[in-house]
Coordinates of C-alpha atoms in Angstrom, one line a residue:
M1 CA 8.2 -88.8 -71.7
A2 CA 10.7 -88.2 -69.2
R3 CA 14.3 -87.0 -71.0
H4 CA 17.3 -89.6 -70.4
T5 CA 20.0 -88.4 -68.4
P6 CA 23.1 -90.1 -69.1
P7 CA 24.8 -91.8 -66.0
Q8 CA 27.7 -89.8 -64.7
V9 CA 31.5 -91.0 -63.1
L10 CA 33.6 -89.0 -61.7
V11 CA 36.6 -87.4 -63.9
E12 CA 39.0 -89.2 -61.8
R13 CA 37.6 -92.3 -62.2
A14 CA 37.5 -92.0 -66.0
L15 CA 40.9 -90.5 -66.6
A16 CA 42.5 -93.4 -64.8
L17 CA 41.1 -95.6 -67.7
V18 CA 42.5 -93.6 -70.3
P19 CA 46.2 -95.2 -71.1
D20 CA 49.0 -92.6 -70.5
S21 CA 50.1 -92.1 -74.1
E22 CA 50.2 -89.8 -77.2
E23 CA 47.3 -91.4 -79.5
F24 CA 45.0 -91.1 -76.1
L25 CA 45.9 -87.4 -75.6
P26 CA 43.1 -86.0 -77.6
L27 CA 40.5 -88.4 -75.7
S28 CA 41.6 -87.6 -72.2
D29 CA 41.2 -84.0 -73.6
A30 CA 37.3 -84.8 -74.3
V31 CA 37.0 -86.2 -71.1
I32 CA 38.1 -83.1 -69.2
G33 CA 36.5 -80.8 -71.7
A34 CA 33.0 -82.4 -71.2
S35 CA 33.1 -82.7 -67.8
Q36 CA 30.7 -80.5 -65.4
L37 CA 30.0 -79.9 -62.0
D38 CA 28.0 -82.4 -60.2
R39 CA 24.5 -81.0 -60.2
E40 CA 23.0 -83.3 -57.5
K41 CA 26.1 -81.8 -55.2
L42 CA 25.7 -77.8 -56.2
W43 CA 23.8 -76.8 -53.4
A44 CA 26.4 -78.9 -50.9
G45 CA 29.2 -77.3 -49.1
S46 CA 32.3 -79.0 -51.9
G47 CA 30.0 -79.7 -54.9
Q48 CA 29.9 -75.6 -56.2
Y49 CA 33.6 -75.5 -56.1
A50 CA 34.6 -79.1 -56.9
T51 CA 38.2 -79.0 -58.3
L52 CA 38.8 -80.5 -61.7
G53 CA 39.4 -84.9 -60.4
K54 CA 35.5 -84.2 -58.3
R55 CA 33.9 -82.8 -61.3
V56 CA 31.7 -85.6 -63.6
V57 CA 31.7 -86.8 -67.1
S58 CA 29.0 -88.5 -69.4
A59 CA 30.9 -91.8 -71.2
E60 CA 27.9 -90.8 -73.8
E61 CA 28.6 -87.2 -74.1
V62 CA 32.0 -88.3 -74.8
G63 CA 31.1 -91.4 -77.2
E64 CA 29.4 -88.5 -79.5
L65 CA 32.7 -86.5 -79.5
I66 CA 35.0 -89.2 -80.7
P67 CA 34.1 -88.7 -84.5
R68 CA 35.1 -85.4 -84.2
I69 CA 38.3 -85.7 -82.3
V70 CA 39.2 -88.5 -85.3
E71 CA 38.4 -86.1 -87.8
K72 CA 40.6 -83.2 -86.4
T73 CA 43.5 -85.7 -85.4
Q74 CA 43.6 -87.3 -88.9
Q75 CA 43.9 -83.3 -90.1
R76 CA 46.6 -82.3 -87.8
L77 CA 48.6 -85.9 -89.2
K78 CA 47.8 -84.8 -93.0
E79 CA 48.9 -81.1 -92.0
L80 CA 52.1 -82.4 -90.6
F81 CA 52.8 -85.0 -92.8
S82 CA 52.7 -82.7 -95.8
L83 CA 54.9 -80.3 -93.9
V84 CA 57.6 -83.0 -93.5
L85 CA 57.5 -84.3 -97.2
E86 CA 58.2 -81.1 -98.5
A87 CA 60.9 -80.6 -96.2
I88 CA 62.2 -84.1 -97.8
Q89 CA 61.6 -82.4 -101.1
Q90 CA 63.5 -79.5 -100.3
Q91 CA 66.5 -81.5 -98.7
H92 CA 66.6 -83.4 -101.9
R93 CA 66.6 -80.0 -104.0
G94 CA 69.4 -78.5 -101.9
D95 CA 67.4 -76.4 -100.5
L96 CA 68.5 -77.0 -96.7
T97 CA 67.2 -73.3 -95.3
G98 CA 63.7 -73.9 -96.5
A99 CA 63.7 -77.6 -95.3
A100 CA 64.6 -76.4 -91.6
R101 CA 62.2 -73.6 -91.7
T102 CA 59.4 -75.8 -92.9
L103 CA 60.3 -78.3 -89.9
I104 CA 59.7 -75.7 -87.9
R105 CA 56.5 -74.4 -89.1
A106 CA 55.3 -78.0 -88.1
G107 CA 56.9 -77.8 -84.9
G108 CA 54.9 -75.0 -84.7
I109 CA 51.7 -76.6 -85.0
E110 CA 52.6 -79.5 -82.2
E111 CA 53.3 -76.4 -80.5
G112 CA 50.1 -74.9 -80.9
D113 CA 48.5 -77.9 -79.7
G114 CA 50.6 -78.2 -76.6
R115 CA 52.5 -81.1 -77.9
L116 CA 55.8 -80.2 -76.4
D117 CA 58.0 -82.8 -77.1
K118 CA 57.0 -83.4 -80.4
A119 CA 57.4 -79.8 -80.8
E120 CA 61.0 -80.4 -79.7
K121 CA 61.9 -82.6 -81.7
L122 CA 60.9 -81.2 -84.8
Y123 CA 62.5 -78.2 -83.8
G124 CA 65.2 -80.1 -82.9
M125 CA 65.7 -81.6 -86.4
A126 CA 65.4 -78.2 -88.0
L127 CA 68.6 -77.3 -85.8
D128 CA 70.4 -80.3 -86.7
I129 CA 70.3 -79.5 -90.6
S130 CA 70.5 -75.8 -90.1
R131 CA 73.8 -76.0 -88.3
D132 CA 76.5 -75.6 -91.0
L133 CA 74.4 -73.2 -93.4
R134 CA 75.9 -70.1 -94.1
E135 CA 72.6 -68.2 -93.1
K136 CA 71.3 -68.4 -89.8
G137 CA 68.4 -67.2 -89.8
P138 CA 66.7 -71.0 -89.4
Q139 CA 69.1 -71.8 -86.9
L140 CA 68.3 -68.8 -84.6
A141 CA 64.8 -69.3 -85.3
A142 CA 65.4 -73.3 -84.2
L143 CA 67.1 -72.1 -80.9
R144 CA 64.9 -69.7 -79.6
R145 CA 61.6 -72.0 -80.0
L146 CA 63.7 -75.0 -78.6
G147 CA 63.9 -72.3 -75.8
R148 CA 60.0 -71.1 -75.9
T149 CA 59.1 -74.9 -75.6
A150 CA 61.6 -75.7 -73.1
R151 CA 60.0 -73.3 -70.8
S152 CA 56.7 -73.6 -71.2
A153 CA 57.2 -77.2 -69.9
F154 CA 59.2 -75.4 -67.2
K155 CA 62.7 -76.6 -67.7
L156 CA 64.1 -73.6 -67.0
D157 CA 67.8 -74.4 -67.2
E158 CA 67.5 -76.3 -70.6
A159 CA 65.7 -73.4 -72.0
W160 CA 68.5 -71.0 -70.4
S161 CA 70.8 -72.9 -72.6
W162 CA 68.7 -72.5 -75.8
Y163 CA 68.3 -68.9 -75.6
Q164 CA 71.8 -67.9 -74.6
Q165 CA 72.7 -70.2 -77.8
A166 CA 70.5 -68.3 -79.5
Y167 CA 72.0 -64.9 -77.8
D168 CA 75.6 -65.5 -78.6
L169 CA 75.0 -67.0 -82.2
A170 CA 73.2 -63.4 -82.9
V171 CA 75.9 -61.7 -81.4
D172 CA 78.4 -63.5 -83.8
Q173 CA 76.1 -62.6 -86.5
L174 CA 75.9 -59.0 -85.7
D175 CA 72.4 -59.5 -85.8
P176 CA 70.9 -56.9 -83.3
A177 CA 66.9 -58.1 -84.0
A178 CA 67.6 -62.0 -83.3
Q179 CA 69.7 -60.3 -80.5
A180 CA 66.9 -58.4 -79.1
E181 CA 64.5 -61.9 -79.5
A182 CA 67.0 -63.5 -77.2
C183 CA 66.9 -60.9 -74.6
L184 CA 63.3 -61.2 -74.2
G185 CA 63.4 -64.9 -73.5
L186 CA 66.7 -64.7 -71.2
G187 CA 64.8 -61.9 -69.3
N188 CA 61.9 -64.0 -68.9
L189 CA 63.5 -66.7 -67.5
C190 CA 65.5 -64.8 -64.7
D191 CA 62.1 -63.5 -64.0
D192 CA 61.1 -67.3 -64.1
R193 CA 63.8 -68.3 -61.6
G194 CA 63.7 -64.9 -58.8
Q195 CA 66.4 -63.2 -60.8
R196 CA 64.9 -59.9 -61.2
D197 CA 68.0 -57.7 -61.1
E198 CA 68.9 -59.7 -64.2
A199 CA 65.7 -59.8 -65.9
R200 CA 65.7 -56.4 -65.8
S201 CA 69.4 -55.8 -67.2
W202 CA 68.3 -58.3 -70.1
S203 CA 64.9 -56.2 -70.6
E204 CA 67.0 -53.3 -70.8
R205 CA 69.5 -54.6 -73.2
G206 CA 66.8 -55.5 -75.5
L207 CA 64.8 -52.6 -75.3
R208 CA 68.2 -50.6 -76.6
L209 CA 68.6 -52.8 -79.4
A210 CA 64.6 -52.1 -80.2
L211 CA 65.1 -48.8 -79.7
A212 CA 68.2 -48.6 -82.4
L213 CA 66.0 -50.8 -84.4
E214 CA 62.8 -48.8 -84.5
D215 CA 61.1 -52.1 -84.2
V216 CA 58.1 -51.0 -82.0
S217 CA 56.5 -54.8 -82.0
L218 CA 59.8 -55.4 -79.8
E219 CA 59.8 -51.8 -77.9
W220 CA 56.2 -52.6 -76.4
R221 CA 57.3 -56.0 -75.1
F222 CA 60.3 -55.0 -73.1
L223 CA 58.6 -51.5 -71.9
A224 CA 55.9 -53.6 -70.4
N225 CA 58.3 -56.4 -69.1
L226 CA 59.7 -52.9 -67.5
S227 CA 56.9 -52.0 -66.0
V228 CA 56.2 -55.0 -64.3
F229 CA 59.7 -55.1 -62.9
A230 CA 59.2 -51.2 -61.6
V231 CA 56.0 -52.5 -59.8
H232 CA 58.0 -55.2 -57.6
R233 CA 60.6 -52.2 -57.0
G234 CA 57.6 -50.3 -55.9
E235 CA 58.1 -47.2 -57.9
L236 CA 54.8 -47.2 -59.3
A237 CA 55.0 -43.4 -61.0
E238 CA 58.1 -45.2 -63.3
A239 CA 56.1 -48.4 -64.0
D240 CA 53.1 -46.0 -65.1
A241 CA 55.4 -44.5 -67.4
M242 CA 56.6 -47.3 -69.0
L243 CA 53.7 -49.2 -69.6
E244 CA 52.0 -45.6 -71.1
R245 CA 55.1 -45.8 -73.4
A246 CA 53.9 -49.4 -74.2
R247 CA 50.5 -48.7 -75.3
E248 CA 51.5 -46.0 -77.4
R249 CA 53.7 -48.3 -79.2
I250 CA 50.9 -51.0 -79.7
V251 CA 48.2 -48.3 -80.6
A252 CA 51.0 -47.2 -83.3
M253 CA 51.2 -50.6 -84.6
G254 CA 47.2 -50.9 -85.1
D255 CA 47.8 -54.7 -83.1
D256 CA 44.7 -55.3 -81.0
E257 CA 46.1 -58.8 -80.3
A258 CA 49.2 -56.9 -78.4
L259 CA 45.8 -55.1 -75.9
P260 CA 45.7 -58.1 -73.5
F261 CA 49.0 -57.6 -72.6
W262 CA 48.4 -53.8 -71.6
Y263 CA 45.3 -53.8 -70.4
N264 CA 46.3 -56.9 -67.5
N265 CA 49.5 -55.3 -66.5
R266 CA 47.6 -51.8 -66.3
A267 CA 45.1 -53.5 -64.2
L268 CA 47.8 -55.0 -61.7
L269 CA 49.6 -52.0 -61.6
L270 CA 46.2 -50.2 -60.4
L271 CA 46.0 -53.3 -57.9
E272 CA 49.3 -52.5 -56.5
A273 CA 48.4 -48.6 -56.3
G274 CA 45.7 -49.6 -54.2
D275 CA 43.2 -48.5 -56.8
V276 CA 41.0 -51.6 -56.9
E277 CA 38.0 -50.0 -58.9
G278 CA 40.1 -48.5 -61.4
A279 CA 41.7 -52.6 -61.9
E280 CA 38.0 -54.1 -61.9
A281 CA 36.9 -51.3 -64.7
A282 CA 40.3 -51.9 -66.9
L283 CA 39.6 -55.4 -66.9
R284 CA 35.8 -55.6 -67.6
E285 CA 36.6 -53.2 -70.1
A286 CA 39.4 -55.8 -71.7
L287 CA 37.1 -58.6 -71.5
G288 CA 34.2 -56.7 -73.2
R289 CA 36.5 -56.6 -76.1
G290 CA 36.7 -60.3 -76.2
Q291 CA 39.9 -62.4 -75.6
P292 CA 41.5 -65.1 -76.1
P293 CA 41.0 -68.2 -74.1
M294 CA 44.4 -67.6 -72.1
W295 CA 44.1 -64.1 -71.6
E296 CA 40.2 -64.4 -70.7
L297 CA 41.4 -66.9 -67.8
T298 CA 44.1 -64.5 -66.7
M299 CA 42.2 -61.6 -66.7
R300 CA 38.9 -63.6 -65.0
V301 CA 41.2 -64.3 -62.0
N302 CA 42.4 -61.1 -61.8
L303 CA 39.0 -59.5 -61.8
G304 CA 38.0 -62.3 -59.0
D305 CA 41.1 -61.0 -56.9
A306 CA 39.7 -57.5 -57.7
L307 CA 36.6 -58.2 -56.0
V308 CA 37.6 -60.6 -52.9
R309 CA 39.6 -56.9 -51.9
Q310 CA 36.2 -55.5 -52.1
G311 CA 34.3 -58.0 -50.1
R312 CA 32.4 -58.7 -53.0
L313 CA 32.9 -62.5 -52.8
F314 CA 29.9 -63.9 -54.9
E315 CA 30.9 -62.1 -57.9
A316 CA 34.3 -63.1 -57.2
A317 CA 33.4 -66.8 -56.8
E318 CA 31.7 -66.5 -60.5
E319 CA 34.6 -65.1 -62.1
A320 CA 36.6 -68.0 -60.3
R321 CA 34.0 -70.7 -62.0
R322 CA 34.2 -68.9 -65.4
A323 CA 38.2 -68.9 -65.0
E324 CA 37.9 -73.0 -63.8
E325 CA 35.7 -73.8 -67.2
L326 CA 38.1 -72.3 -69.5
A327 CA 41.4 -73.7 -68.3
I328 CA 39.5 -77.5 -68.3
L329 CA 37.6 -76.6 -71.8
N330 CA 41.3 -75.6 -72.8
R331 CA 43.1 -78.1 -70.8
F332 CA 45.4 -75.5 -69.4
V333 CA 46.2 -77.4 -66.5
P334 CA 48.7 -75.4 -64.6
D335 CA 46.8 -72.3 -64.7
L336 CA 44.1 -74.2 -62.5
V337 CA 46.7 -72.9 -59.9
D338 CA 45.9 -69.2 -59.9
V339 CA 41.8 -70.4 -59.9
Y340 CA 42.4 -72.7 -56.9
V341 CA 44.5 -69.8 -55.4
L342 CA 41.6 -67.5 -56.1
L343 CA 38.9 -69.6 -54.9
G344 CA 41.3 -70.1 -51.5
S345 CA 41.3 -66.5 -50.6
I346 CA 37.4 -66.5 -51.4
A347 CA 37.3 -69.1 -48.8
R348 CA 39.8 -67.4 -46.4
A349 CA 37.6 -64.1 -46.7
R350 CA 34.4 -66.6 -45.4
C351 CA 36.9 -68.1 -43.2
D352 CA 35.4 -70.9 -44.7
E353 CA 37.7 -74.1 -44.2
E354 CA 36.7 -75.4 -47.5
G355 CA 39.8 -73.1 -48.8
F356 CA 42.0 -76.1 -47.4
V357 CA 40.9 -78.5 -50.1
F358 CA 41.8 -75.5 -52.9
Y359 CA 45.1 -74.8 -51.7
E360 CA 46.0 -78.5 -51.9
Q361 CA 44.8 -78.9 -54.7
A362 CA 47.3 -75.8 -55.8
L363 CA 50.2 -77.3 -54.2
S364 CA 49.3 -81.0 -55.8
V365 CA 49.2 -79.2 -59.4
C366 CA 52.5 -77.0 -58.6
H367 CA 54.4 -80.1 -57.9
E368 CA 53.2 -82.2 -60.8
R369 CA 54.1 -79.5 -63.3
G370 CA 57.1 -78.6 -62.1
L371 CA 56.0 -74.9 -61.6
P372 CA 58.5 -72.0 -60.4
R373 CA 59.3 -71.8 -56.8
K374 CA 57.9 -68.3 -56.6
T375 CA 54.3 -69.6 -57.3
E376 CA 55.1 -72.6 -54.6
A377 CA 55.8 -69.9 -52.5
S378 CA 52.2 -68.0 -53.1
I379 CA 50.2 -70.5 -52.5
L380 CA 51.9 -71.2 -49.0
H381 CA 51.6 -67.4 -48.2
G382 CA 47.7 -67.8 -49.2
Y383 CA 47.4 -71.3 -47.2
G384 CA 49.4 -70.0 -44.2
L385 CA 46.8 -66.9 -44.0
L386 CA 43.6 -69.1 -44.2
H387 CA 45.2 -71.1 -41.4
A388 CA 45.9 -67.8 -39.5
G389 CA 42.0 -66.8 -40.3
C390 CA 41.0 -70.7 -39.3
G391 CA 42.3 -70.1 -35.7
R392 CA 45.2 -72.2 -36.5
P393 CA 48.4 -70.5 -36.0
A394 CA 50.7 -73.1 -35.6
E395 CA 49.8 -74.3 -39.0
A396 CA 49.8 -71.0 -40.3
R397 CA 53.2 -70.3 -38.8
A398 CA 54.8 -73.5 -40.7
Y399 CA 53.3 -72.3 -43.9
L400 CA 54.2 -68.7 -43.6
E401 CA 57.7 -69.4 -42.6
T402 CA 58.5 -72.1 -45.5
A403 CA 57.2 -69.1 -47.9
S404 CA 59.3 -66.7 -46.2
D405 CA 62.3 -69.1 -46.5
I406 CA 61.7 -69.6 -50.4
Y407 CA 61.2 -65.7 -51.1
R408 CA 64.5 -65.3 -49.0
E409 CA 66.3 -67.6 -51.4
L410 CA 64.8 -66.1 -54.5
G411 CA 65.5 -62.8 -53.0
F412 CA 61.9 -61.3 -53.9
A413 CA 62.3 -58.7 -51.1
P414 CA 58.7 -57.1 -51.7
E415 CA 57.0 -60.6 -50.9
L416 CA 59.2 -61.4 -48.5
E417 CA 58.0 -58.1 -46.5
K418 CA 54.7 -58.9 -46.8
V419 CA 54.9 -62.4 -45.2
R420 CA 57.2 -61.0 -42.7
A421 CA 54.3 -58.6 -41.9
D422 CA 51.8 -61.5 -41.6
L423 CA 54.0 -63.3 -39.5
E424 CA 54.7 -60.6 -37.3
G425 CA 50.8 -59.7 -37.1
L426 CA 50.4 -63.7 -36.0
E427 CA 52.9 -63.1 -33.2
A428 CA 51.4 -60.4 -31.9
K429 CA 48.1 -62.1 -32.0
A430 CA 49.4 -64.6 -30.0
T431 CA 51.1 -62.3 -27.6
A432 CA 47.5 -60.3 -26.6

């Protein structure tokens, strides 16, 4: 008897019928997570690398997931309700410190599930009841959590305000550990904004505090960030030294969860130094250890980049497909930008106009999600190079000049120099 194949529909059509509201979010997740490539078009030019909306999903398979979705939702609500009830009881007993900390725990559940608006409300409630407390720990924690959720939502100005308040309060309270935590957030935000000198300054300030506290769990984070800033300045020897110091702290802690940071930064450093094979080896070693989904996605994209640079395009495409699956299954939608840029670079290396689809999709996600302008500039740079490779010099120049303008506004000198070199190459080719 022939096996029944359930009918499939395009993901974009299925999602169009799912109401855009909080209670239906798990169903949207299920539709995306259960989607797959259209096998009937797999060997067609566009089927192999279908973007998210062009994947297909079976309504039957989603229906089979509904009992699990409902069970998971009920479990989450039970845990949240229990925590909120605990906070009410603590408040009734006059334990406002405990109530604030409990609300922060509840916010952590929502944040962990990507419900940033819900997390923000719980963190805001914790902040409200902790403002007048003598112990400032809960208030500081709530401010930092609000900063983190705002940054995750790419609301950078709002995130800055929360982290700045956390830093100022920590200074007033003579709390160096809380100051260092706030420095970490402020440094990351400066990097997001393109303010690299300021980012370096905050990281150096935080490192001094962490060293004075002899807190290796903070030290390695600042050292890892400073190594990235050194790479941006072209100071690769200093970057390598910083990264080695970070590794020593990680080993001293015995914290395997911190190792992905080191492996990934090490690979990026090797790529910048031109040691593509060394970068590949570092990433494969890290992936061989097993990584959380977010880190696995990031490493597979970077591995794909290393493979493209070696001309191993088929292997690079395999890594891109695996990274896309991770992004879709885990609903890491903003990270699809990196996947589509990798697919675009593979198409560029093949002189394949299919790459236009990927760069357009990357720009679409970038604009819809309000990603930082440095991300947009990177996409435009690659898009311009694709146009150049496909014999479209006018379009190539337009995209490269727009990328150049953004990098100039941000003050990203190394990236600006690369775009200018590509523009000069384009002009030289036109003249020849």
